[in-house]
Short mmCIF file of C-alpha atoms and ligand atoms in Angstrom, two decimals:
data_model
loop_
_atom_site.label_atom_id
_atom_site.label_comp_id
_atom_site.label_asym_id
_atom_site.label_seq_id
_atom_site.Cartn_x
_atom_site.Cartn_y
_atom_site.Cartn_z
CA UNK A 26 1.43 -29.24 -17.96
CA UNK A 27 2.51 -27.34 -20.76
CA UNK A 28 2.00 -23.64 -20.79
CA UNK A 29 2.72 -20.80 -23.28
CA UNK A 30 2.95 -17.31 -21.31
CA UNK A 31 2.55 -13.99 -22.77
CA UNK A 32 2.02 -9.87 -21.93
CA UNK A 33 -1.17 -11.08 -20.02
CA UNK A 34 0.44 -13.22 -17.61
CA UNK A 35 2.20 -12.02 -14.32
CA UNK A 36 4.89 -13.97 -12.26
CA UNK A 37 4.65 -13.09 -8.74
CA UNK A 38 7.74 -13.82 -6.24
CA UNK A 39 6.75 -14.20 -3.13
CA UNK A 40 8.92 -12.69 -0.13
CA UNK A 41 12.57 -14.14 -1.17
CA UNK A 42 14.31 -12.48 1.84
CA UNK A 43 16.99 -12.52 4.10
CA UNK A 44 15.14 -13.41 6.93
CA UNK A 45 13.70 -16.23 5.42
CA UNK A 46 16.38 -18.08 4.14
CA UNK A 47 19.16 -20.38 6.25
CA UNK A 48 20.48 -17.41 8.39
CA UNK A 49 18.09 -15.39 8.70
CA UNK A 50 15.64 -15.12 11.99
CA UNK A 51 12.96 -16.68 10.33
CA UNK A 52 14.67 -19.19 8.05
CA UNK A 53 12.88 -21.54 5.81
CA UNK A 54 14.33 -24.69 5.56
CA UNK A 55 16.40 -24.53 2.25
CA UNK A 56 14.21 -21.42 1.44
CA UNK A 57 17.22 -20.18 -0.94
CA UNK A 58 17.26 -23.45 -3.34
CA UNK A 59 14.41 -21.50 -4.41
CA UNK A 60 16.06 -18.63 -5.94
CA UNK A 61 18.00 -19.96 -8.95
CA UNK A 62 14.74 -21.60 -10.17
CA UNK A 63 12.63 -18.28 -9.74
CA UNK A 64 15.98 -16.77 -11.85
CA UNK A 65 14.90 -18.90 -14.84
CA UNK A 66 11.48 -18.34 -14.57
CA UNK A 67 11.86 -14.05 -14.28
CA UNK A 68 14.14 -14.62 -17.97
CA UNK A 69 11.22 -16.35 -19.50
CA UNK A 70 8.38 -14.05 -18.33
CA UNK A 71 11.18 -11.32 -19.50
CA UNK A 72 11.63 -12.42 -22.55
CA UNK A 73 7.69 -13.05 -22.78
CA UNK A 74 6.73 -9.05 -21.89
CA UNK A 75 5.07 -10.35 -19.02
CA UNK A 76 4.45 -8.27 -15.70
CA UNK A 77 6.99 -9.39 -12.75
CA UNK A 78 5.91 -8.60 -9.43
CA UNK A 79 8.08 -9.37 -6.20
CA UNK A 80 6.32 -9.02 -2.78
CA UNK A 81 8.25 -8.96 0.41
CA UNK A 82 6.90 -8.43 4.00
CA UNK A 83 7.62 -5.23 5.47
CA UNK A 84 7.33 -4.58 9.00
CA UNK A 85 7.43 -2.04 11.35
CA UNK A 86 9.78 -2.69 14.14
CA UNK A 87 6.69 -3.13 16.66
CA UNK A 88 4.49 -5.45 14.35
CA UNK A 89 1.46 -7.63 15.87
CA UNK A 90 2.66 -10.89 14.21
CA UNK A 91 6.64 -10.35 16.66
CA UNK A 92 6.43 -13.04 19.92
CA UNK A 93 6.93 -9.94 21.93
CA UNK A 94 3.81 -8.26 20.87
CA UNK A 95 1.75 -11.42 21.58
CA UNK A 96 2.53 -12.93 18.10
CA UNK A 97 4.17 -16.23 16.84
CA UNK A 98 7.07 -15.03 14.82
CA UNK A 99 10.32 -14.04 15.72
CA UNK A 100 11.02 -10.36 14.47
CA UNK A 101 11.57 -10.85 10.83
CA UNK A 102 11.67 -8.38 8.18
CA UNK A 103 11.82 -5.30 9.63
CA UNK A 104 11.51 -2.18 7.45
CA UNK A 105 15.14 -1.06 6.12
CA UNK A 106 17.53 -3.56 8.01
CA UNK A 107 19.12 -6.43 6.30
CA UNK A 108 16.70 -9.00 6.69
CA UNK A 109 14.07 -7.73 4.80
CA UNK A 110 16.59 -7.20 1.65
CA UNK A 111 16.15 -9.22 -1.69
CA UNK A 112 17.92 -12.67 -1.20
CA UNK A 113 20.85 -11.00 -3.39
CA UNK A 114 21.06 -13.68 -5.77
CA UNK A 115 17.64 -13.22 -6.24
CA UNK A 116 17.93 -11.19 -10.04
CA UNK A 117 14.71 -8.68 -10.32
CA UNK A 118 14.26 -6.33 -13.46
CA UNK A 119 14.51 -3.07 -13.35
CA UNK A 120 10.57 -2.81 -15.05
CA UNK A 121 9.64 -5.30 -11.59
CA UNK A 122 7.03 -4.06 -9.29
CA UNK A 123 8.31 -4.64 -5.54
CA UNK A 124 5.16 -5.02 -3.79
CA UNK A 125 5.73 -4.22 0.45
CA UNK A 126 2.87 -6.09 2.69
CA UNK A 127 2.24 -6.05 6.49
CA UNK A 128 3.32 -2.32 6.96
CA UNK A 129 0.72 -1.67 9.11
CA UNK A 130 1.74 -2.15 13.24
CA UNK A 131 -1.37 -3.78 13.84
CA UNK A 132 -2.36 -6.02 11.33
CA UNK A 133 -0.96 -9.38 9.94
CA UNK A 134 -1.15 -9.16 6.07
CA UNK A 135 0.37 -12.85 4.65
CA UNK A 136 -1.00 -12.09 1.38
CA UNK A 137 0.28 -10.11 -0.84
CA UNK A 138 -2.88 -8.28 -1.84
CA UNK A 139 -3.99 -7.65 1.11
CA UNK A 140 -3.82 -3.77 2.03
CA UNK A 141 -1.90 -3.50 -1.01
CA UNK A 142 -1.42 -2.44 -4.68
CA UNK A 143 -0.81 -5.42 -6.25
CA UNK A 144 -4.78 -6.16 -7.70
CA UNK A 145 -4.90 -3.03 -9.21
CA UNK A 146 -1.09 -2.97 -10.97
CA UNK A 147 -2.11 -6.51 -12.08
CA UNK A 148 -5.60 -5.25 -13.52
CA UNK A 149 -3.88 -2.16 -14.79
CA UNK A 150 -1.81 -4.35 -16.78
CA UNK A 151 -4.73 -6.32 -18.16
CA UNK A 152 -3.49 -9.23 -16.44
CA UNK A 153 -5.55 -12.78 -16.22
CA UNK A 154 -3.78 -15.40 -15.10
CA UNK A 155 -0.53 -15.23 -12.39
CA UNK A 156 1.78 -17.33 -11.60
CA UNK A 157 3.22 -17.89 -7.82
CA UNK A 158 6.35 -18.75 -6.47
CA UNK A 159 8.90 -18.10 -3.26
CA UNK A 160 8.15 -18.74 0.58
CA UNK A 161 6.42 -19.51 2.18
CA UNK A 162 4.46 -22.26 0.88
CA UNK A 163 2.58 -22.66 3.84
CA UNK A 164 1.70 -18.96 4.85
CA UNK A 165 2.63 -16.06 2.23
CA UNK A 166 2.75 -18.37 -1.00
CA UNK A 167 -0.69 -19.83 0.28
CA UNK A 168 -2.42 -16.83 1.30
CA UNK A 169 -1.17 -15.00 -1.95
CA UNK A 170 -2.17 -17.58 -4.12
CA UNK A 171 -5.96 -18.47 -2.24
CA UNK A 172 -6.66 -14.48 -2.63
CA UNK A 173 -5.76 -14.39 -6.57
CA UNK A 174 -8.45 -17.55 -7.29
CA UNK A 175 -11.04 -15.10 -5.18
CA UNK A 176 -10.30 -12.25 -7.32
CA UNK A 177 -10.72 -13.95 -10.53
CA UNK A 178 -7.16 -14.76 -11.83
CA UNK A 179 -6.38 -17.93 -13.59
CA UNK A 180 -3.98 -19.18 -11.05
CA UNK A 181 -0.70 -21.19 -11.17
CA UNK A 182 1.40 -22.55 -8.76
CA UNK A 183 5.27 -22.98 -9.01
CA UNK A 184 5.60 -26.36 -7.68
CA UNK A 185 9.36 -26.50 -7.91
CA UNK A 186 9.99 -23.03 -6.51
CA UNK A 187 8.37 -22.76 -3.46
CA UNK A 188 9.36 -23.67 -0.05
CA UNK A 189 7.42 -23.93 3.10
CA UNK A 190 8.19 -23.49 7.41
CA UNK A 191 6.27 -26.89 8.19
CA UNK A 192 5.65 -25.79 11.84
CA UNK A 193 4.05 -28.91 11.53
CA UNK A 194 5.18 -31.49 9.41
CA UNK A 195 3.16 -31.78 6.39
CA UNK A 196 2.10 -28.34 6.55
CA UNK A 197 3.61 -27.51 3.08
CA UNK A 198 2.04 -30.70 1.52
CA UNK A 199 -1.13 -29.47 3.18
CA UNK A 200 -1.20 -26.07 1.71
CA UNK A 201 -0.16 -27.02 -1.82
CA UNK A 202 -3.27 -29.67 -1.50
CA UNK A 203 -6.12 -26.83 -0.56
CA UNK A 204 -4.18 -24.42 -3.22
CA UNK A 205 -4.51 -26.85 -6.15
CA UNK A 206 -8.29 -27.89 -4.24
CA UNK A 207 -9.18 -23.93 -4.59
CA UNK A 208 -8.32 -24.45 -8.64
CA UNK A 209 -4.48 -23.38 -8.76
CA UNK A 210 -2.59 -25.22 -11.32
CA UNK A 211 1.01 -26.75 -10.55
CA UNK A 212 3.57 -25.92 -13.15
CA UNK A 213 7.28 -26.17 -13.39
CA UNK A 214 9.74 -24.20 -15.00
CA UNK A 215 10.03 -26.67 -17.66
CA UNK A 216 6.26 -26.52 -18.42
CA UNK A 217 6.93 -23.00 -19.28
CA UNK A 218 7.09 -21.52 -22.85
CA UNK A 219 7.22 -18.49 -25.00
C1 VGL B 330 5.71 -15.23 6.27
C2 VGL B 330 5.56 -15.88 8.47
C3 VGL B 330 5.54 -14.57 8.89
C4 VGL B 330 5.84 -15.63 4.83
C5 VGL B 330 5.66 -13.92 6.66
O1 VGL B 330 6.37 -14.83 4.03
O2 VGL B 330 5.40 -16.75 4.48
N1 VGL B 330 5.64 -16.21 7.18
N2 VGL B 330 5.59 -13.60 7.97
ZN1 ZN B 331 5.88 -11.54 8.49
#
């Protein structure tokens, strides 16, 4: 659907690192065909004066969510090494807020408002309606975009720039299901004008 963006709109990027592309120690399958797209949407917010916002999952070196502290993941993202970097194609402004999440050892945080500044940047900005992109679909993306419908945001999903683990299959088809069930809206970058 057709959608004309403006100063009041925020595009959120959703943990586009290292770890989580082919590679890395968490990789999502073809997690970096993700990163051109989100390039095209980040010149059109740009160019709209809207607020960009790029999470990325930060952890200490002993965090709750590793296999060897009783968690599911492999170590991913850990604070200040490589894998937690920027995919480095992955072009963010220098006006971009980089929002770090799950920084605390003992505490999972998949959404990127959870324990966070990210609310009160967007509200700061007089921002109502976001827009939600990056991996993955089926944990970060979902979480982030499930906690922006409770807070009152007008909330859109970017159906062709997202990616998901699919520990299961279907997982990712699952997830976009209860997002658009919750009220998100699926756009693509084509939908988007200024
Ligand atoms: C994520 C698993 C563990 C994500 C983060 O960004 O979707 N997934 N930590
Ligand atoms: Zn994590």
């Amino acid at each position: 659907m057709p959608v004309k963006i403006g100063p009041k709109d925020a595009l959120i990027i959703v943990d586009v690192q290292r770890d989580f592309i082919p590679g890395g120690t968490l990789p999502v399958p073809e997690g970096d065909r993700v990163v051109p797209i989100l390039n095209d949407y980040k010149d059109r917010f740009l160019e709209a004066g809207a607020l960009i916002c790029a999470t990325r999952d930060w952890h200490p070196r002993n965090h709750i969510s590793f296999k060897e502290q009783g968690g599911i993941w492999p170590p991913h993202c850990v604070q200040n090494t490589q894998g937690a970097d920027f995919h480095p194609a992955l072009e963010i402004p220098d006006q971009a807020r980089v929002i770090s999440k799950g920084t605390e050892p003992g505490q999972e945080a998949y959404s990127g408002f959870q324990g966070t500044e990210l609310e009160e940047s967007l509200r700061r900005q007089g921002v109502e309606r976001v827009f939600i992109g990056g991996l993955a679909t089926d944990y970060c993306v979902k979480e982030t975009v499930l906690d922006a419908i409770r807070l009152g945001f007008r909330t859109f999903i970017l159906e062709d720039a997202v990616k998901g683990v699919d520990v299961n299959p279907g997982d990712s088809e699952r997830a976009l299901k209860e997002m658009v069930g919750a009220g998100a809206v699926k756009v693509r970058v084509l939908d988007i004008s200024i």
